[in-house]
Coordinates of C-alpha atoms and ligand atoms in Angstrom, one line a residue:
X1 CA -37.8 11.8 -15.8
X2 CA -37.3 15.6 -15.5
X3 CA -34.2 16.7 -13.6
X4 CA -35.1 20.4 -14.0
X5 CA -36.9 22.6 -16.6
X6 CA -34.1 22.1 -19.2
X7 CA -32.7 18.7 -18.5
X8 CA -34.5 15.3 -18.7
X9 CA -33.2 11.8 -18.1
X10 CA -33.9 9.8 -21.3
X11 CA -32.1 6.6 -20.4
X12 CA -33.3 3.0 -20.0
X13 CA -33.7 0.8 -16.9
X14 CA -32.5 -2.7 -17.5
X15 CA -33.6 -4.8 -14.5
X16 CA -33.0 -8.1 -16.5
X17 CA -29.2 -7.5 -16.8
X18 CA -27.5 -9.9 -14.5
X19 CA -23.9 -9.7 -15.7
X20 CA -21.9 -6.8 -17.0
X21 CA -18.6 -6.7 -18.9
X22 CA -19.2 -10.3 -20.0
X23 CA -19.1 -12.4 -16.8
X24 CA -16.8 -10.0 -15.0
X25 CA -19.4 -8.1 -12.9
X26 CA -22.7 -9.5 -11.6
X27 CA -25.5 -7.0 -11.5
X28 CA -28.2 -8.8 -9.5
X29 CA -30.5 -5.8 -9.5
X30 CA -29.7 -4.9 -13.2
X31 CA -28.6 -1.4 -14.1
X32 CA -29.6 1.8 -15.9
X33 CA -28.1 3.2 -19.0
X34 CA -28.3 7.0 -18.4
X35 CA -28.7 9.4 -21.3
X36 CA -29.8 13.0 -20.8
X37 CA -31.6 15.5 -23.0
X38 CA -30.8 19.3 -22.6
X39 CA -33.4 21.6 -24.1
X40 CA -32.0 25.1 -24.1
X41 CA -31.8 27.4 -27.2
X42 CA -30.0 24.4 -28.6
X43 CA -31.1 20.8 -28.0
X44 CA -28.4 18.4 -26.9
X45 CA -28.4 14.6 -26.3
X46 CA -25.7 13.4 -23.9
X47 CA -24.9 9.7 -24.5
X48 CA -27.2 6.9 -25.7
X49 CA -28.0 3.4 -24.3
X50 CA -27.1 -0.2 -24.9
X51 CA -27.7 -1.6 -28.4
X52 CA -30.6 -3.9 -27.6
X53 CA -32.7 -1.0 -26.3
X54 CA -32.1 1.3 -29.4
X55 CA -35.7 1.2 -30.6
X56 CA -37.2 1.8 -27.1
X57 CA -34.7 4.6 -26.6
X58 CA -35.5 6.3 -29.8
X59 CA -39.3 6.0 -29.3
X60 CA -39.0 7.5 -25.8
X61 CA -36.7 10.3 -27.1
X62 CA -39.3 11.2 -29.8
X63 CA -41.8 11.8 -27.0
X64 CA -39.6 14.5 -25.6
X65 CA -38.4 16.1 -28.8
X66 CA -38.7 15.7 -32.5
X67 CA -35.5 14.0 -33.4
X68 CA -34.7 16.6 -36.1
X69 CA -34.5 19.2 -33.4
X70 CA -31.5 17.6 -31.8
X71 CA -28.6 20.0 -32.6
X72 CA -25.7 18.1 -31.1
X73 CA -24.9 14.8 -29.6
X74 CA -22.3 14.5 -26.9
X75 CA -20.7 11.0 -26.5
X76 CA -18.6 10.9 -23.3
X77 CA -17.3 7.3 -23.7
X78 CA -17.3 4.8 -26.5
X79 CA -18.2 1.6 -24.7
X80 CA -21.3 0.0 -26.1
X81 CA -23.5 0.5 -23.1
X82 CA -23.4 4.2 -23.9
X83 CA -23.2 4.2 -27.6
X84 CA -25.0 1.1 -28.7
X85 CA -28.1 3.0 -29.9
X86 CA -26.1 5.7 -31.7
X87 CA -26.1 4.3 -35.2
X88 CA -29.8 3.6 -35.2
X89 CA -30.5 7.1 -34.0
X90 CA -28.2 8.5 -36.7
X91 CA -30.3 6.8 -39.3
X92 CA -33.0 9.4 -38.4
X93 CA -30.6 12.4 -38.0
X94 CA -27.6 11.4 -40.1
X95 CA -25.3 14.4 -40.0
X96 CA -25.8 15.6 -36.4
X97 CA -22.5 16.7 -35.0
X98 CA -21.1 14.4 -32.3
X99 CA -18.9 16.1 -29.8
X100 CA -16.4 13.6 -28.2
X101 CA -12.8 13.1 -27.4
X102 CA -10.2 12.5 -30.1
X103 CA -9.8 9.0 -28.7
X104 CA -13.5 8.4 -28.8
X105 CA -13.6 9.0 -32.6
X106 CA -11.1 6.1 -32.9
X107 CA -13.3 4.0 -30.6
X108 CA -16.5 4.7 -32.5
X109 CA -14.8 3.9 -35.8
X110 CA -13.6 0.7 -34.2
X111 CA -17.0 -0.3 -33.0
X112 CA -19.2 0.8 -35.9
X113 CA -16.8 0.9 -39.0
X114 CA -18.5 4.0 -40.2
X115 CA -17.5 7.6 -40.8
X116 CA -19.4 9.8 -38.3
X117 CA -19.6 13.6 -38.1
X118 CA -17.4 13.8 -35.0
X119 CA -16.0 17.0 -33.6
X120 CA -13.1 16.3 -31.2
X121 CA -13.0 18.3 -28.0
X122 CA -10.3 18.8 -25.3
X123 CA -10.4 19.7 -21.7
X124 CA -11.7 23.3 -21.3
X125 CA -13.4 23.4 -24.8
X126 CA -16.8 25.1 -24.6
X127 CA -20.0 24.5 -26.6
X128 CA -22.5 27.4 -26.4
X129 CA -26.0 26.2 -26.0
X130 CA -27.7 29.5 -25.2
X131 CA -26.8 33.1 -24.5
X132 CA -26.4 32.1 -20.8
X133 CA -25.1 28.5 -20.9
X134 CA -22.2 26.5 -22.1
X135 CA -21.2 22.9 -22.0
X136 CA -17.6 22.6 -20.9
X137 CA -15.8 19.3 -21.6
X138 CA -13.2 17.7 -19.3
X139 CA -11.2 14.7 -20.6
X140 CA -10.9 11.9 -18.0
X141 CA -8.4 9.7 -19.8
X142 CA -8.2 6.2 -18.3
X143 CA -11.2 6.9 -16.0
X144 CA -11.8 4.3 -17.2
X145 CA -11.0 4.3 -20.9
X146 CA -8.6 6.4 -22.9
X147 CA -11.6 8.1 -24.6
X148 CA -13.6 9.0 -21.4
X149 CA -14.7 12.5 -20.7
X150 CA -17.2 14.4 -18.5
X151 CA -19.3 17.4 -19.4
X152 CA -20.3 20.4 -17.2
X153 CA -23.4 22.3 -17.9
X154 CA -23.0 25.9 -16.6
X155 CA -25.9 27.8 -15.1
X156 CA -27.6 24.5 -14.0
X157 CA -24.3 23.4 -12.5
X158 CA -24.8 19.8 -13.6
X159 CA -21.8 17.5 -14.0
X160 CA -22.5 14.7 -16.5
X161 CA -19.9 12.2 -15.3
X162 CA -20.2 9.1 -17.6
X163 CA -19.0 6.0 -15.7
X164 CA -17.4 8.0 -12.8
X165 CA -19.7 8.1 -9.7
X166 CA -21.9 5.4 -11.3
X167 CA -23.7 2.5 -9.7
X168 CA -25.3 -0.6 -11.3
X169 CA -28.9 0.0 -10.1
X170 CA -32.0 0.6 -12.2
X171 CA -33.3 4.0 -11.1
X172 CA -36.9 3.0 -11.0
X173 CA -36.3 1.2 -7.7
X174 CA -36.8 3.2 -4.5
X175 CA -33.6 5.1 -3.5
X176 CA -31.7 3.6 -0.6
X177 CA -28.6 5.8 0.0
X178 CA -26.7 3.0 1.7
X179 CA -27.2 0.7 -1.2
X180 CA -26.3 3.5 -3.6
X181 CA -23.0 4.1 -1.9
X182 CA -22.3 0.4 -1.6
X183 CA -22.9 -0.2 -5.3
X184 CA -20.8 2.9 -6.1
X185 CA -18.0 1.5 -3.9
X186 CA -18.2 -1.9 -5.6
X187 CA -18.0 -0.3 -9.0
X188 CA -15.1 2.0 -7.9
X189 CA -13.2 -1.0 -6.5
X190 CA -13.5 -3.1 -9.6
X191 CA -13.2 -0.5 -12.3
X192 CA -11.3 2.5 -11.0
X193 CA -8.9 1.1 -8.4
X194 CA -6.0 0.7 -10.9
X195 CA -6.5 4.4 -11.9
X196 CA -6.8 5.9 -8.4
X197 CA -3.8 8.2 -8.8
X198 CA -5.2 9.5 -12.1
X199 CA -8.5 10.2 -10.5
X200 CA -6.9 12.2 -7.6
X201 CA -4.9 14.3 -10.1
X202 CA -8.0 14.9 -12.3
X203 CA -10.1 15.8 -9.3
X204 CA -7.5 18.3 -8.1
X205 CA -7.5 19.8 -11.6
X206 CA -11.3 20.1 -11.5
X207 CA -11.2 21.7 -8.0
X208 CA -9.2 24.6 -9.5
X209 CA -12.2 25.5 -11.7
X210 CA -14.3 26.3 -8.5
X211 CA -17.4 24.8 -10.0
X212 CA -20.3 24.6 -7.7
X213 CA -21.8 21.2 -8.5
X214 CA -25.6 21.3 -8.1
X215 CA -25.8 17.7 -8.9
X216 CA -23.9 14.9 -10.6
X217 CA -25.6 12.9 -13.3
X218 CA -23.6 9.6 -13.9
X219 CA -23.7 7.1 -16.7
X220 CA -25.4 4.4 -14.6
X221 CA -27.6 4.5 -11.5
X222 CA -29.1 7.3 -9.4
X223 CA -28.3 11.0 -9.8
X224 CA -26.3 12.4 -6.9
X225 CA -28.4 15.3 -5.6
X226 CA -25.9 15.8 -2.8
X227 CA -22.6 15.7 -4.9
X228 CA -20.4 16.3 -1.8
X229 CA -21.2 12.9 -0.5
X230 CA -19.9 10.9 -3.5
X231 CA -17.0 13.3 -4.2
X232 CA -15.8 12.7 -0.6
X233 CA -16.2 9.0 -1.0
X234 CA -14.2 9.0 -4.3
X235 CA -11.5 11.1 -2.5
X236 CA -11.3 8.4 0.2
X237 CA -11.5 5.5 -2.2
X238 CA -8.7 6.8 -4.4
X239 CA -6.4 7.5 -1.4
X240 CA -5.1 4.0 -0.5
X241 CA -8.5 3.2 1.0
X242 CA -9.1 0.6 3.7
X243 CA -11.5 0.0 6.6
X244 CA -10.7 -1.8 9.8
X245 CA -11.1 -5.2 8.0
X246 CA -9.0 -8.3 7.5
X247 CA -10.2 -10.7 4.9
X248 CA -9.2 -14.4 4.7
X249 CA -9.8 -15.9 1.3
X250 CA -9.2 -19.6 0.8
X251 CA -10.0 -22.7 -1.0
X252 CA -9.6 -26.2 0.4
X253 CA -9.4 -29.8 -0.9
X254 CA -10.0 -32.0 2.2
X255 CA -10.8 -29.3 4.7
X256 CA -7.3 -28.8 6.2
X257 CA -6.7 -25.3 4.7
X258 CA -10.2 -24.4 5.9
X259 CA -9.4 -25.4 9.5
X260 CA -6.3 -23.0 9.3
X261 CA -8.5 -20.2 7.9
X262 CA -11.1 -20.5 10.7
X263 CA -8.4 -20.6 13.4
X264 CA -6.6 -17.6 11.9
X265 CA -9.9 -15.8 12.0
X266 CA -10.4 -16.8 15.7
X267 CA -6.9 -15.5 16.5
X268 CA -7.7 -12.1 15.0
X269 CA -11.1 -11.9 16.8
X270 CA -9.6 -12.9 20.1
X271 CA -6.9 -10.2 19.8
X272 CA -9.2 -7.3 18.7
X273 CA -12.9 -7.7 18.5
X274 CA -13.2 -4.4 16.7
X275 CA -11.6 -5.7 13.6
X276 CA -14.1 -6.9 11.0
X277 CA -12.9 -10.3 9.9
X278 CA -14.4 -11.9 6.8
X279 CA -13.5 -15.6 6.1
X280 CA -14.5 -16.3 2.6
X281 CA -14.3 -19.6 0.7
X282 CA -13.3 -18.3 -2.8
X283 CA -15.6 -20.6 -4.7
X284 CA -18.7 -19.3 -2.8
X285 CA -18.3 -15.8 -4.2
X286 CA -18.0 -14.0 -7.5
X287 CA -14.5 -12.6 -8.1
X288 CA -15.8 -9.0 -8.3
X289 CA -17.2 -9.3 -4.7
X290 CA -13.9 -10.7 -3.5
X291 CA -12.1 -7.7 -5.1
X292 CA -14.5 -5.4 -3.3
X293 CA -13.7 -7.1 0.1
X294 CA -9.9 -6.8 -0.6
X295 CA -10.4 -3.1 -1.5
X296 CA -11.9 -2.6 2.0
X297 CA -9.2 -4.6 3.8
X298 CA -6.1 -3.5 5.6
X299 CA -4.7 -7.0 5.3
X300 CA -5.6 -10.2 3.4
X301 CA -4.6 -13.8 3.9
X302 CA -4.8 -16.2 1.0
X303 CA -5.0 -19.9 1.6
X304 CA -4.5 -22.8 -0.7
X305 CA -3.3 -26.4 -0.4
X306 CA -0.5 -27.4 -2.7
X307 CA -1.6 -29.5 -5.8
X308 CA 0.6 -30.3 -8.7
X309 CA 3.4 -28.2 -7.2
X310 CA 1.3 -25.0 -7.0
X311 CA -1.9 -23.5 -5.7
X312 CA -5.4 -24.4 -6.7
X313 CA -6.7 -23.1 -10.0
X314 CA -9.6 -21.4 -8.2
X315 CA -7.1 -19.4 -6.2
X316 CA -5.1 -18.7 -9.4
X317 CA -8.2 -17.0 -10.9
X318 CA -8.4 -14.7 -7.9
X319 CA -4.6 -14.0 -8.0
X320 CA -4.9 -13.1 -11.7
X321 CA -7.7 -10.6 -10.9
X322 CA -5.7 -9.1 -8.0
X323 CA -2.6 -8.6 -10.2
X324 CA -4.3 -6.0 -12.4
X325 CA -5.8 -4.0 -9.5
X326 CA -2.6 -2.3 -8.3
X327 CA -3.6 -2.4 -4.7
X328 CA -1.2 -0.5 -2.4
X329 CA -0.7 0.0 1.3
X330 CA -2.2 -3.3 2.2
X331 CA -0.7 -6.3 4.0
X332 CA -0.9 -9.9 2.9
X333 CA 0.3 -13.3 3.8
X334 CA -0.5 -16.9 2.8
X335 CA -1.3 -20.3 4.3
X336 CA -2.1 -23.8 3.3
X337 CA -1.8 -27.5 3.8
X338 CA 0.3 -29.9 1.7
X339 CA 1.1 -33.6 1.5
X340 CA 4.3 -34.1 -0.5
X341 CA 5.9 -30.9 -1.5
X342 CA 4.3 -27.6 -0.4
X343 CA 5.1 -24.9 -2.9
X344 CA 1.7 -23.1 -2.9
X345 CA 2.5 -20.7 0.0
X346 CA 5.9 -19.7 -1.4
X347 CA 4.3 -19.1 -4.8
X348 CA 1.5 -17.0 -3.2
X349 CA 4.1 -15.0 -1.4
X350 CA 5.8 -14.2 -4.7
X351 CA 2.5 -13.3 -6.4
X352 CA 1.2 -11.1 -3.6
X353 CA 4.6 -9.3 -3.3
X354 CA 4.7 -8.8 -7.0
X355 CA 1.1 -7.4 -6.9
X356 CA 2.1 -4.6 -4.5
X357 CA 1.1 -6.0 -1.1
X358 CA 3.4 -5.7 1.9
X359 CA 4.0 -9.4 2.7
X360 CA 4.2 -10.2 6.4
X361 CA 7.3 -12.0 7.6
X362 CA 4.9 -14.8 8.9
X363 CA 3.0 -17.3 6.9
X364 CA 1.8 -20.7 7.6
X365 CA 2.1 -24.2 6.2
X366 CA 0.8 -27.5 7.5
X367 CA 2.0 -31.0 6.4
X368 CA -1.2 -33.0 6.2
X369 CA -4.2 -32.0 8.3
X370 CA -3.5 -29.4 11.0
X371 CA -2.8 -30.9 14.4
X372 CA -3.1 -29.0 17.7
X373 CA 0.3 -27.4 17.2
X374 CA -0.7 -26.1 13.8
X375 CA -4.0 -24.9 15.1
X376 CA -2.1 -23.0 17.8
X377 CA 0.2 -21.5 15.1
X378 CA -2.9 -20.4 13.1
X379 CA -4.4 -18.7 16.1
X380 CA -1.0 -17.1 16.8
X381 CA -0.7 -15.9 13.2
X382 CA -4.2 -14.3 13.5
X383 CA -3.2 -12.5 16.7
X384 CA 0.1 -11.3 15.1
X385 CA -1.8 -9.8 12.1
X386 CA -4.4 -8.2 14.3
X387 CA -1.6 -6.6 16.3
X388 CA 0.2 -5.4 13.3
X389 CA -2.9 -3.7 11.9
X390 CA -3.5 -2.1 15.3
X391 CA 0.1 -0.7 15.4
X392 CA -0.2 0.8 11.9
Ligands
FEO401 FE1 -20.7 2.2 -18.6 FE2 -17.3 1.9 -19.5 O1 -19.2 1.8 -19.8

């Protein structure tokens, strides 16, 4: 797919990929592994594709250029979905210089156990590709790996952004901008949330260069032909993002905690019908989808009955995922039924506070199934939280 006279997309669409990062991230539509070929006075390949597509990738690449004419390879990030085909490609062009970050040299050595002809680059380093054009490298450490970097092509004003601004969508599907933004948001929430401060600082640094981005070419998904749209979204998402949403996440053993969840939800809705309320049984959703809902929320409530002096293992899995996300400026509280002891809510309070949430002074427990008094308390809790959100 031609992007302009000099730049061609030479990636792979993988519509069969249903899970990414092991089981961590469902990709129901699949994804694309984006690689780009620049044909100026020099010929440059930016990134490769996932290992299992190496033969197809090399065959397609050959149709665009004799492999021997590739002067340089740029590797922006060492993860296998971008470097898997590299070693097979190098069998054809063994000593081609590979421009990458210092940390990426370490990553490539770790993955492939081979000495490669790597040339380390730092932020601001330039690689001349013609009399008129340079590639300028920008390290993006921890966005999302220590080795990550981006590459700016002057003249054409294209930012090759690696995982930043990506979406897990094969790009042979018709473009739907809402879907593109939603997939970009899901990826941001699950991959970049812990590094939001780093992103903001990096973007401020890039702004000082006064580059006029013509388009952004990410590592996965569609190219952004209107870069301002995704740059504004990333600015919002990295700045303690929330929508007017409260999310209730719960699991239940005999339905009591579920009754509390539904009545808290009714309480919120009765107080303010403009608030989006999502009441989600944890076991009905993939953890990554729940993280995305939490990312969009001003407040969350987590419900679990007490079992074996603690909360349910299904809830523990979600709590474990939340801990690493470093959410900030969000409220939380907990609720749940119990029979004999009732530690779950107290433990959830500790975990949520430890994870960076502002814990409400109100939570809710119910000895046995909720009676009419507990149902009233659940509705009252919902109203209290809706009011608190409105005040903020
Ligand atoms: Fe698309 Fe971090 O790999």
